[in-house]
Amino acid sequence: MKNEEKIRVGISIGDLNGIGSEIVIKTFEDPRMLELCTPVIFASTRVMNFYRKHFSSKINFHEAKSLDKIAHGKVNVVNAWQDNVKIEFGTEDKTIGEYSIKSLEAATDALKKEFIDVLVTAPIHKHNIQSDTFKFPGHTDYLAQQLEGNSLMFMVTDTLKVGLLTDHVPVKDVPSHITKDLIKQKIETVSKSLKQDFAVSKPKIAVLAINPHAGDNGVIGNEDDTILKPTLEELNGKGQIVMGPYSADSFFGSKNYKNFDAVVASYHDQGLIPFKTIAFGSGVNFTAGLSRVRTSPDHGTAFEIAGKGEADASSFLQAVYMAIKIFRNRSEYLHYSKNPLRKASK
Ligand SMILES: NC(=O)c1ccc[n+]([C@@H]2O[C@H](COP(=O)([O-])OP(=O)(O)OC[C@H]3O[C@@H](n4cnc5c(N)ncnc54)[C@H](O)[C@@H]3O)[C@@H](O)[C@H]2O)c1
Ligand SMILES: N[C@H](C(=O)O)[C@H](O)COP(=O)(O)O
């Protein structure tokens, strides 16, 4: 990216029958957004114009005929398909699911080839995206395979950050996934992301217990004593500030989370219920730990309100802001860590 150019924000359109199109249009119909960034929507001009009419929006789309024709100052649309697609808001449809994957694949390819700087994904429907060729439970898992690094589902706002040890894992399988190596890798990723993506120089991290009341000395499970505690001790011995395991039930109610830069939860709902309760609408789902930046809003396809003009676009807007902020922080961090200030000679 040249310095004088705006950050190019790639957008995968998500499930065409969900609220993705509405939140994307609501976000970019404000012309001030074009002063901040250059949006590039991966869908089709035909389908985007259908949405424009449906939502009676004044937004104008610019068809970028190829990735090197992305125009600054415009809301670009790259055709990820040419077909005529029938939209039926609120309907789960396998064929529609295929278009969400075409959009995601085209956007990911552009991200890898650096035609876009960051990726913001509108919500997909996890059931109708499944096929013989696409068997991922979500964006995080797909991008983990496409990009370099160790992925981490990191739910973030400016003041609350929750990372997960396990993400799209059925509850019955959670304990077998939580190994010492996984804990070390995820906490290391949280720590690195706090430094490079959020400019926290000495991260302070809290870890939630796996079992109720941290197992109560083995009365309610022993994983906290046998796996989590010794691993946290080891990490602390290496200079990280990692505290816990804390009983998860009272951790957010007591406001203890405010004492930390990030909280690590053992499994999806342990972390996402408090996060979405506190931050629904302003929260952002960030895939940390990978070679490129991807964010998304903290909600799904919301089929029951799709097409009605009722969708709240604030979380998508925050996802765009957050992707830009992380991209800038990371670029700065990488620049300065490659060129550290020389020590003064004695
Ligand atoms: N990033 C993603 O792609 C993503 C994120 C979460 C869920 N999902 C998927 O979406 C599908 C539906 O999931 P769900 O029903 O559990 O969650 P959901 O977020 O779609 O809906 C939960 C509730 O919140 C409401 N809601 C959600 N977003 C809203 C918005 N922007 N404005 C107003 N109300 C909103 C919905 O109407 C519903 O009542 C599932 O397949 C799920 O896996 C995808
Ligand atoms: N766990 C996410 C959430 O509830 O917001 C959601 O499933 C999306 O996951 P991906 O980002 O992997 O699609």
GROMACS .gro file of C-alpha atoms and ligand atoms in nm:
model
  403
    1MET     CA    1   0.000   0.000   0.000
    2LYS     CA    2   0.131   0.343  -0.094
    3ASN     CA    3   0.137   0.596   0.191
    4GLU     CA    4  -0.100   0.842   0.026
    5GLU     CA    5  -0.362   0.573  -0.038
    6LYS     CA    6  -0.647   0.480   0.192
    7ILE     CA    7  -0.656   0.138   0.357
    8ARG     CA    8  -0.843  -0.102   0.127
    9VAL     CA    9  -1.109  -0.282   0.327
   10GLY     CA   10  -1.222  -0.604   0.157
   11ILE     CA   11  -1.573  -0.718   0.247
   12SER     CA   12  -1.715  -1.065   0.197
   13ILE     CA   13  -2.091  -1.030   0.169
   14GLY     CA   14  -2.191  -1.329   0.385
   15ASP     CA   15  -2.525  -1.506   0.348
   16LEU     CA   16  -2.720  -1.325   0.075
   17ASN     CA   17  -3.050  -1.401   0.253
   18GLY     CA   18  -2.929  -1.262   0.587
   19ILE     CA   19  -2.865  -0.909   0.717
   20GLY     CA   20  -2.512  -0.881   0.566
   21SER     CA   21  -2.609  -0.665   0.269
   22GLU     CA   22  -2.808  -0.427   0.489
   23ILE     CA   23  -2.530  -0.364   0.740
   24VAL     CA   24  -2.275  -0.321   0.460
   25ILE     CA   25  -2.495  -0.064   0.281
   26LYS     CA   26  -2.582   0.119   0.604
   27THR     CA   27  -2.210   0.146   0.683
   28PHE     CA   28  -2.085   0.269   0.347
   29GLU     CA   29  -2.375   0.490   0.238
   30ASP     CA   30  -2.224   0.751   0.468
   31PRO     CA   31  -1.980   0.933   0.234
   32ARG     CA   32  -1.745   1.012   0.525
   33MET     CA   33  -1.646   0.643   0.528
   34LEU     CA   34  -1.470   0.698   0.195
   35GLU     CA   35  -1.240   0.952   0.362
   36LEU     CA   36  -1.133   0.683   0.605
   37CYS     CA   37  -1.093   0.381   0.377
   38THR     CA   38  -1.161   0.227   0.036
   39PRO     CA   39  -1.427  -0.046   0.056
   40VAL     CA   40  -1.414  -0.341  -0.183
   41ILE     CA   41  -1.721  -0.566  -0.172
   42PHE     CA   42  -1.687  -0.918  -0.311
   43ALA     CA   43  -2.030  -1.009  -0.449
   44SER     CA   44  -2.181  -0.897  -0.783
   45THR     CA   45  -2.292  -0.555  -0.904
   46ARG     CA   46  -2.628  -0.707  -1.000
   47VAL     CA   47  -2.697  -0.835  -0.649
   48MET     CA   48  -2.567  -0.516  -0.482
   49ASN     CA   49  -2.795  -0.303  -0.701
   50PHE     CA   50  -3.086  -0.528  -0.606
   51TYR     CA   51  -3.010  -0.453  -0.239
   52ARG     CA   52  -2.966  -0.081  -0.307
   53LYS     CA   53  -3.318  -0.067  -0.451
   54HIS     CA   54  -3.465  -0.292  -0.183
   55PHE     CA   55  -3.331  -0.073   0.097
   56SER     CA   56  -3.400   0.252  -0.096
   57SER     CA   57  -3.039   0.354  -0.045
   58LYS     CA   58  -2.859   0.636  -0.224
   59ILE     CA   59  -2.532   0.445  -0.221
   60ASN     CA   60  -2.345   0.426  -0.555
   61PHE     CA   61  -2.138   0.124  -0.644
   62HIS     CA   62  -1.832   0.123  -0.868
   63GLU     CA   63  -1.771  -0.201  -1.054
   64ALA     CA   64  -1.400  -0.283  -1.028
   65LYS     CA   65  -1.351  -0.500  -1.337
   66SER     CA   66  -1.033  -0.647  -1.195
   67LEU     CA   67  -0.848  -0.622  -0.865
   68ASP     CA   68  -0.597  -0.371  -1.004
   69LYS     CA   69  -0.890  -0.141  -1.094
   70ILE     CA   70  -1.000  -0.075  -0.734
   71ALA     CA   71  -1.080   0.297  -0.715
   72HIS     CA   72  -1.022   0.514  -0.408
   73GLY     CA   73  -1.313   0.743  -0.316
   74LYS     CA   74  -1.568   0.485  -0.435
   75VAL     CA   75  -1.758   0.187  -0.296
   76ASN     CA   76  -1.607  -0.084  -0.514
   77VAL     CA   77  -1.777  -0.407  -0.608
   78VAL     CA   78  -1.575  -0.696  -0.748
   79ASN     CA   79  -1.781  -0.960  -0.928
   80ALA     CA   80  -1.718  -1.290  -0.751
   81TRP     CA   81  -1.982  -1.446  -0.980
   82GLN     CA   82  -2.182  -1.349  -1.288
   83ASP     CA   83  -2.499  -1.555  -1.226
   84ASN     CA   84  -2.841  -1.415  -1.159
   85VAL     CA   85  -2.918  -1.497  -0.796
   86LYS     CA   86  -3.265  -1.506  -0.644
   87ILE     CA   87  -3.268  -1.349  -0.299
   88GLU     CA   88  -3.530  -1.463  -0.047
   89PHE     CA   89  -3.456  -1.285   0.277
   90GLY     CA   90  -3.470  -1.498   0.589
   91THR     CA   91  -3.453  -1.831   0.408
   92GLU     CA   92  -3.188  -2.093   0.468
   93ASP     CA   93  -3.078  -2.208   0.123
   94LYS     CA   94  -2.783  -2.431   0.030
   95THR     CA   95  -2.738  -2.259  -0.310
   96ILE     CA   96  -2.722  -1.920  -0.142
   97GLY     CA   97  -2.463  -2.066   0.098
   98GLU     CA   98  -2.242  -2.141  -0.203
   99TYR     CA   99  -2.239  -1.772  -0.297
  100SER     CA  100  -2.125  -1.673   0.052
  101ILE     CA  101  -1.829  -1.906   0.002
  102LYS     CA  102  -1.755  -1.771  -0.349
  103SER     CA  103  -1.742  -1.425  -0.193
  104LEU     CA  104  -1.522  -1.539   0.096
  105GLU     CA  105  -1.282  -1.726  -0.131
  106ALA     CA  106  -1.247  -1.432  -0.372
  107ALA     CA  107  -1.189  -1.190  -0.084
  108THR     CA  108  -0.935  -1.421   0.082
  109ASP     CA  109  -0.747  -1.459  -0.243
  110ALA     CA  110  -0.734  -1.079  -0.281
  111LEU     CA  111  -0.613  -1.052   0.081
  112LYS     CA  112  -0.336  -1.304   0.024
  113LYS     CA  113  -0.226  -1.123  -0.293
  114GLU     CA  114  -0.241  -0.785  -0.111
  115PHE     CA  115  -0.503  -0.627  -0.339
  116ILE     CA  116  -0.685  -0.550  -0.013
  117ASP     CA  117  -0.523  -0.465   0.320
  118VAL     CA  118  -0.777  -0.613   0.562
  119LEU     CA  119  -1.082  -0.837   0.542
  120VAL     CA  120  -1.414  -0.767   0.716
  121THR     CA  121  -1.660  -1.053   0.682
  122ALA     CA  122  -2.038  -1.021   0.692
  123PRO     CA  123  -2.206  -1.317   0.863
  124ILE     CA  124  -2.235  -1.657   0.700
  125HIS     CA  125  -2.476  -1.933   0.798
  126LYS     CA  126  -2.272  -2.224   0.930
  127HIS     CA  127  -2.512  -2.496   0.820
  128ASN     CA  128  -2.573  -2.394   0.461
  129ILE     CA  129  -2.204  -2.331   0.379
  130GLN     CA  130  -2.117  -2.699   0.429
  131SER     CA  131  -2.034  -2.890   0.110
  132ASP     CA  132  -1.796  -3.155  -0.019
  133THR     CA  133  -1.537  -2.885  -0.081
  134PHE     CA  134  -1.605  -2.655   0.216
  135LYS     CA  135  -1.612  -2.825   0.554
  136PHE     CA  136  -1.526  -2.545   0.796
  137PRO     CA  137  -1.745  -2.443   1.091
  138GLY     CA  138  -1.660  -2.077   1.042
  139HIS     CA  139  -1.435  -1.808   0.898
  140THR     CA  140  -1.176  -1.854   1.173
  141ASP     CA  141  -1.116  -2.217   1.082
  142TYR     CA  142  -1.109  -2.145   0.707
  143LEU     CA  143  -0.867  -1.854   0.740
  144ALA     CA  144  -0.645  -2.056   0.975
  145GLN     CA  145  -0.594  -2.293   0.683
  146GLN     CA  146  -0.550  -2.019   0.422
  147LEU     CA  147  -0.312  -1.785   0.605
  148GLU     CA  148   0.007  -1.823   0.805
  149GLY     CA  149   0.019  -1.833   1.183
  150ASN     CA  150  -0.178  -1.975   1.476
  151SER     CA  151  -0.535  -1.847   1.472
  152LEU     CA  152  -0.713  -1.720   1.781
  153MET     CA  153  -1.078  -1.619   1.814
  154PHE     CA  154  -1.036  -1.286   1.990
  155MET     CA  155  -1.355  -1.094   2.070
  156VAL     CA  156  -1.257  -0.732   2.118
  157THR     CA  157  -1.368  -0.381   2.203
  158ASP     CA  158  -1.140  -0.098   2.311
  159THR     CA  159  -1.194  -0.193   2.676
  160LEU     CA  160  -1.273  -0.564   2.680
  161LYS     CA  161  -1.089  -0.846   2.505
  162VAL     CA  162  -1.175  -1.214   2.534
  163GLY     CA  163  -0.966  -1.485   2.366
  164LEU     CA  164  -1.063  -1.851   2.345
  165LEU     CA  165  -0.861  -2.167   2.411
  166THR     CA  166  -1.114  -2.365   2.205
  167ASP     CA  167  -1.365  -2.206   1.967
  168HIS     CA  168  -1.591  -2.406   1.734
  169VAL     CA  169  -1.557  -2.724   1.937
  170PRO     CA  170  -1.857  -2.923   2.067
  171VAL     CA  171  -1.879  -2.897   2.446
  172LYS     CA  172  -1.825  -3.271   2.494
  173ASP     CA  173  -1.485  -3.247   2.320
  174VAL     CA  174  -1.356  -2.937   2.499
  175PRO     CA  175  -1.155  -3.110   2.778
  176SER     CA  176  -0.965  -3.332   2.536
  177HIS     CA  177  -0.861  -3.026   2.331
  178ILE     CA  178  -0.717  -2.836   2.626
  179THR     CA  179  -0.357  -2.948   2.648
  180LYS     CA  180  -0.056  -2.768   2.797
  181ASP     CA  181   0.073  -2.695   2.446
  182LEU     CA  182  -0.259  -2.546   2.335
  183ILE     CA  183  -0.279  -2.324   2.646
  184LYS     CA  184   0.076  -2.197   2.591
  185GLN     CA  185   0.017  -2.133   2.220
  186LYS     CA  186  -0.313  -1.948   2.270
  187ILE     CA  187  -0.183  -1.734   2.558
  188GLU     CA  188   0.128  -1.653   2.356
  189THR     CA  189  -0.096  -1.546   2.066
  190VAL     CA  190  -0.310  -1.328   2.296
  191SER     CA  191   0.004  -1.168   2.436
  192LYS     CA  192   0.159  -1.105   2.094
  193SER     CA  193  -0.165  -0.964   1.956
  194LEU     CA  194  -0.201  -0.727   2.252
  195LYS     CA  195   0.150  -0.598   2.183
  196GLN     CA  196   0.147  -0.569   1.805
  197ASP     CA  197  -0.223  -0.512   1.730
  198PHE     CA  198  -0.331  -0.309   2.035
  199ALA     CA  199  -0.005  -0.141   2.143
  200VAL     CA  200  -0.010  -0.286   2.497
  201SER     CA  201   0.357  -0.304   2.596
  202LYS     CA  202   0.331  -0.533   2.902
  203PRO     CA  203   0.011  -0.738   2.869
  204LYS     CA  204  -0.170  -0.853   3.180
  205ILE     CA  205  -0.383  -1.158   3.105
  206ALA     CA  206  -0.647  -1.338   3.313
  207VAL     CA  207  -0.736  -1.701   3.251
  208LEU     CA  208  -1.075  -1.849   3.341
  209ALA     CA  209  -1.101  -2.190   3.504
  210ILE     CA  210  -1.222  -2.487   3.303
  211ASN     CA  211  -1.439  -2.635   3.580
  212PRO     CA  212  -1.699  -2.473   3.806
  213HIS     CA  213  -1.521  -2.292   4.093
  214ALA     CA  214  -1.185  -2.389   3.942
  215GLY     CA  215  -1.259  -2.751   4.040
  216ASP     CA  216  -1.263  -2.678   4.418
  217ASN     CA  217  -0.944  -2.876   4.476
  218GLY     CA  218  -1.058  -3.171   4.269
  219VAL     CA  219  -1.415  -3.196   4.403
  220ILE     CA  220  -1.556  -3.079   4.065
  221GLY     CA  221  -1.295  -3.191   3.813
  222ASN     CA  222  -0.916  -3.185   3.820
  223GLU     CA  223  -0.811  -3.019   3.490
  224ASP     CA  224  -0.756  -2.682   3.655
  225ASP     CA  225  -0.509  -2.834   3.904
  226THR     CA  226  -0.334  -3.074   3.670
  227ILE     CA  227  -0.320  -2.879   3.342
  228LEU     CA  228  -0.409  -2.512   3.375
  229LYS     CA  229  -0.231  -2.408   3.699
  230PRO     CA  230   0.109  -2.563   3.619
  231THR     CA  231   0.102  -2.415   3.268
  232LEU     CA  232   0.024  -2.067   3.400
  233GLU     CA  233   0.306  -2.102   3.656
  234GLU     CA  234   0.543  -2.197   3.376
  235LEU     CA  235   0.438  -1.895   3.168
  236ASN     CA  236   0.475  -1.660   3.463
  237GLY     CA  237   0.821  -1.801   3.523
  238LYS     CA  238   0.908  -1.688   3.171
  239GLY     CA  239   0.813  -1.328   3.242
  240GLN     CA  240   0.451  -1.317   3.121
  241ILE     CA  241   0.185  -1.172   3.350
  242VAL     CA  242  -0.078  -1.445   3.334
  243MET     CA  243  -0.309  -1.482   3.631
  244GLY     CA  244  -0.570  -1.742   3.722
  245PRO     CA  245  -0.743  -1.975   3.689
  246TYR     CA  246  -1.032  -1.756   3.805
  247SER     CA  247  -1.380  -1.895   3.870
  248ALA     CA  248  -1.559  -1.802   3.550
  249ASP     CA  249  -1.908  -1.751   3.697
  250SER     CA  250  -1.829  -1.439   3.900
  251PHE     CA  251  -1.537  -1.298   3.701
  252PHE     CA  252  -1.739  -1.056   3.490
  253GLY     CA  253  -2.009  -0.975   3.750
  254SER     CA  254  -1.738  -0.875   3.999
  255LYS     CA  255  -1.584  -0.650   3.728
  256ASN     CA  256  -1.250  -0.820   3.783
  257TYR     CA  257  -1.207  -0.827   3.404
  258LYS     CA  258  -1.141  -0.454   3.417
  259ASN     CA  259  -0.806  -0.525   3.585
  260PHE     CA  260  -0.670  -0.705   3.278
  261ASP     CA  261  -0.581  -0.630   2.917
  262ALA     CA  262  -0.740  -0.957   2.805
  263VAL     CA  263  -0.929  -1.255   2.942
  264VAL     CA  264  -0.877  -1.610   2.815
  265ALA     CA  265  -1.179  -1.842   2.829
  266SER     CA  266  -1.170  -2.219   2.790
  267TYR     CA  267  -1.454  -2.259   2.544
  268HIS     CA  268  -1.685  -2.063   2.315
  269ASP     CA  269  -1.985  -1.986   2.534
  270GLN     CA  270  -1.779  -1.935   2.851
  271GLY     CA  271  -1.618  -1.636   2.681
  272LEU     CA  272  -1.879  -1.522   2.434
  273ILE     CA  273  -2.180  -1.507   2.667
  274PRO     CA  274  -2.022  -1.243   2.895
  275PHE     CA  275  -1.861  -1.068   2.597
  276LYS     CA  276  -2.184  -1.037   2.397
  277THR     CA  277  -2.382  -0.948   2.709
  278ILE     CA  278  -2.148  -0.660   2.785
  279ALA     CA  279  -2.064  -0.553   2.431
  280PHE     CA  280  -2.337  -0.673   2.187
  281GLY     CA  281  -2.354  -0.416   1.910
  282SER     CA  282  -2.009  -0.272   1.966
  283GLY     CA  283  -1.809  -0.594   1.988
  284VAL     CA  284  -1.584  -0.722   1.713
  285ASN     CA  285  -1.476  -1.075   1.631
  286PHE     CA  286  -1.107  -1.053   1.539
  287THR     CA  287  -0.910  -1.349   1.404
  288ALA     CA  288  -0.577  -1.282   1.574
  289GLY     CA  289  -0.249  -1.465   1.524
  290LEU     CA  290  -0.259  -1.480   1.144
  291SER     CA  291  -0.049  -1.310   0.882
  292ARG     CA  292  -0.341  -1.087   0.775
  293VAL     CA  293  -0.611  -0.896   0.959
  294ARG     CA  294  -0.971  -1.018   0.956
  295THR     CA  295  -1.259  -0.884   1.164
  296SER     CA  296  -1.633  -0.937   1.168
  297PRO     CA  297  -1.934  -0.811   1.363
  298ASP     CA  298  -2.027  -0.995   1.683
  299HIS     CA  299  -2.352  -1.137   1.542
  300GLY     CA  300  -2.483  -1.377   1.283
  301THR     CA  301  -2.723  -1.380   0.987
  302ALA     CA  302  -3.030  -1.279   1.195
  303PHE     CA  303  -3.268  -1.434   0.938
  304GLU     CA  304  -3.580  -1.329   1.127
  305ILE     CA  305  -3.514  -0.958   1.064
  306ALA     CA  306  -3.338  -0.990   0.725
  307GLY     CA  307  -3.463  -0.757   0.452
  308LYS     CA  308  -3.679  -0.557   0.694
  309GLY     CA  309  -3.445  -0.262   0.739
  310GLU     CA  310  -3.423  -0.332   1.115
  311ALA     CA  311  -3.064  -0.456   1.138
  312ASP     CA  312  -2.828  -0.259   1.360
  313ALA     CA  313  -2.507  -0.189   1.165
  314SER     CA  314  -2.301  -0.064   1.463
  315SER     CA  315  -2.102  -0.383   1.517
  316PHE     CA  316  -2.014  -0.403   1.146
  317LEU     CA  317  -1.902  -0.039   1.157
  318GLN     CA  318  -1.687  -0.118   1.462
  319ALA     CA  319  -1.543  -0.418   1.275
  320VAL     CA  320  -1.433  -0.184   0.994
  321TYR     CA  321  -1.282   0.068   1.240
  322MET     CA  322  -1.111  -0.209   1.436
  323ALA     CA  323  -0.960  -0.371   1.125
  324ILE     CA  324  -0.813  -0.035   1.022
  325LYS     CA  325  -0.679   0.034   1.370
  326ILE     CA  326  -0.521  -0.312   1.398
  327PHE     CA  327  -0.369  -0.282   1.050
  328ARG     CA  328  -0.211   0.052   1.141
  329ASN     CA  329  -0.088  -0.066   1.482
  330ARG     CA  330   0.058  -0.383   1.335
  331SER     CA  331   0.232  -0.200   1.050
  332GLU     CA  332   0.386   0.043   1.298
  333TYR     CA  333   0.489  -0.237   1.535
  334LEU     CA  334   0.651  -0.437   1.256
  335HIS     CA  335   0.827  -0.128   1.125
  336TYR     CA  336   0.975  -0.037   1.463
  337SER     CA  337   1.057  -0.393   1.566
  338LYS     CA  338   1.253  -0.436   1.242
  339ASN     CA  339   1.435  -0.109   1.306
  340PRO     CA  340   1.476  -0.091   1.685
  341LEU     CA  341   1.636   0.225   1.820
  342ARG     CA  342   2.007   0.173   1.857
  343LYS     CA  343   2.140   0.175   2.213
  344ALA     CA  344   2.349   0.483   2.286
  345SER     CA  345   2.719   0.392   2.270
  346LYS     CA  346   2.908   0.413   2.599
  347LIG     N1  347  -1.933  -1.402   1.187
  347LIG     C1  348  -2.024  -1.489   1.146
  347LIG     O1  349  -2.024  -1.529   1.031
  347LIG     C2  350  -2.127  -1.538   1.244
  347LIG     C3  351  -2.132  -1.491   1.376
  347LIG     C4  352  -2.229  -1.542   1.463
  347LIG     C5  353  -2.321  -1.635   1.416
  347LIG     N2  354  -2.314  -1.678   1.287
  347LIG     C6  355  -2.411  -1.771   1.228
  347LIG     O2  356  -2.535  -1.703   1.206
  347LIG     C7  357  -2.641  -1.797   1.214
  347LIG     C8  358  -2.748  -1.745   1.309
  347LIG     O3  359  -2.691  -1.741   1.440
  347LIG     P1  360  -2.766  -1.701   1.573
  347LIG     O4  361  -2.914  -1.703   1.550
  347LIG     O5  362  -2.708  -1.781   1.680
  347LIG     O6  363  -2.719  -1.553   1.604
  347LIG     P2  364  -2.757  -1.413   1.538
  347LIG     O7  365  -2.653  -1.319   1.584
  347LIG     O8  366  -2.782  -1.424   1.394
  347LIG     O9  367  -2.896  -1.373   1.608
  347LIG     C9  368  -2.911  -1.369   1.750
  347LIG    C10  369  -3.018  -1.264   1.786
  347LIG    O10  370  -2.965  -1.133   1.771
  347LIG    C11  371  -3.041  -1.058   1.676
  347LIG     N3  372  -2.945  -0.982   1.596
  347LIG    C12  373  -2.828  -1.028   1.546
  347LIG     N4  374  -2.765  -0.933   1.478
  347LIG    C13  375  -2.842  -0.824   1.484
  347LIG    C14  376  -2.828  -0.691   1.433
  347LIG     N5  377  -2.722  -0.652   1.361
  347LIG     N6  378  -2.928  -0.602   1.455
  347LIG    C15  379  -3.036  -0.639   1.527
  347LIG     N7  380  -3.054  -0.763   1.580
  347LIG    C16  381  -2.957  -0.853   1.559
  347LIG    C17  382  -3.116  -1.161   1.593
  347LIG    O11  383  -3.231  -1.106   1.534
  347LIG    C18  384  -3.142  -1.269   1.697
  347LIG    O12  385  -3.253  -1.233   1.776
  347LIG    C19  386  -2.579  -1.930   1.259
  347LIG    O13  387  -2.553  -2.012   1.148
  347LIG    C20  388  -2.447  -1.886   1.321
  347LIG    O14  389  -2.350  -1.985   1.319
  347LIG    C21  390  -2.220  -1.632   1.199
  348LIG     N1  391  -1.809  -1.748   1.728
  348LIG     C1  392  -1.845  -1.641   1.643
  348LIG     C2  393  -1.948  -1.554   1.709
  348LIG     O1  394  -2.033  -1.607   1.776
  348LIG     O2  395  -1.944  -1.434   1.689
  348LIG     C3  396  -1.909  -1.694   1.518
  348LIG     O3  397  -1.939  -1.827   1.531
  348LIG     C4  398  -1.832  -1.663   1.397
  348LIG     O4  399  -1.723  -1.743   1.382
  348LIG     P1  400  -1.627  -1.718   1.262
  348LIG     O5  401  -1.570  -1.583   1.282
  348LIG     O6  402  -1.526  -1.823   1.272
  348LIG     O7  403  -1.710  -1.729   1.140
   0.00000   0.00000   0.00000
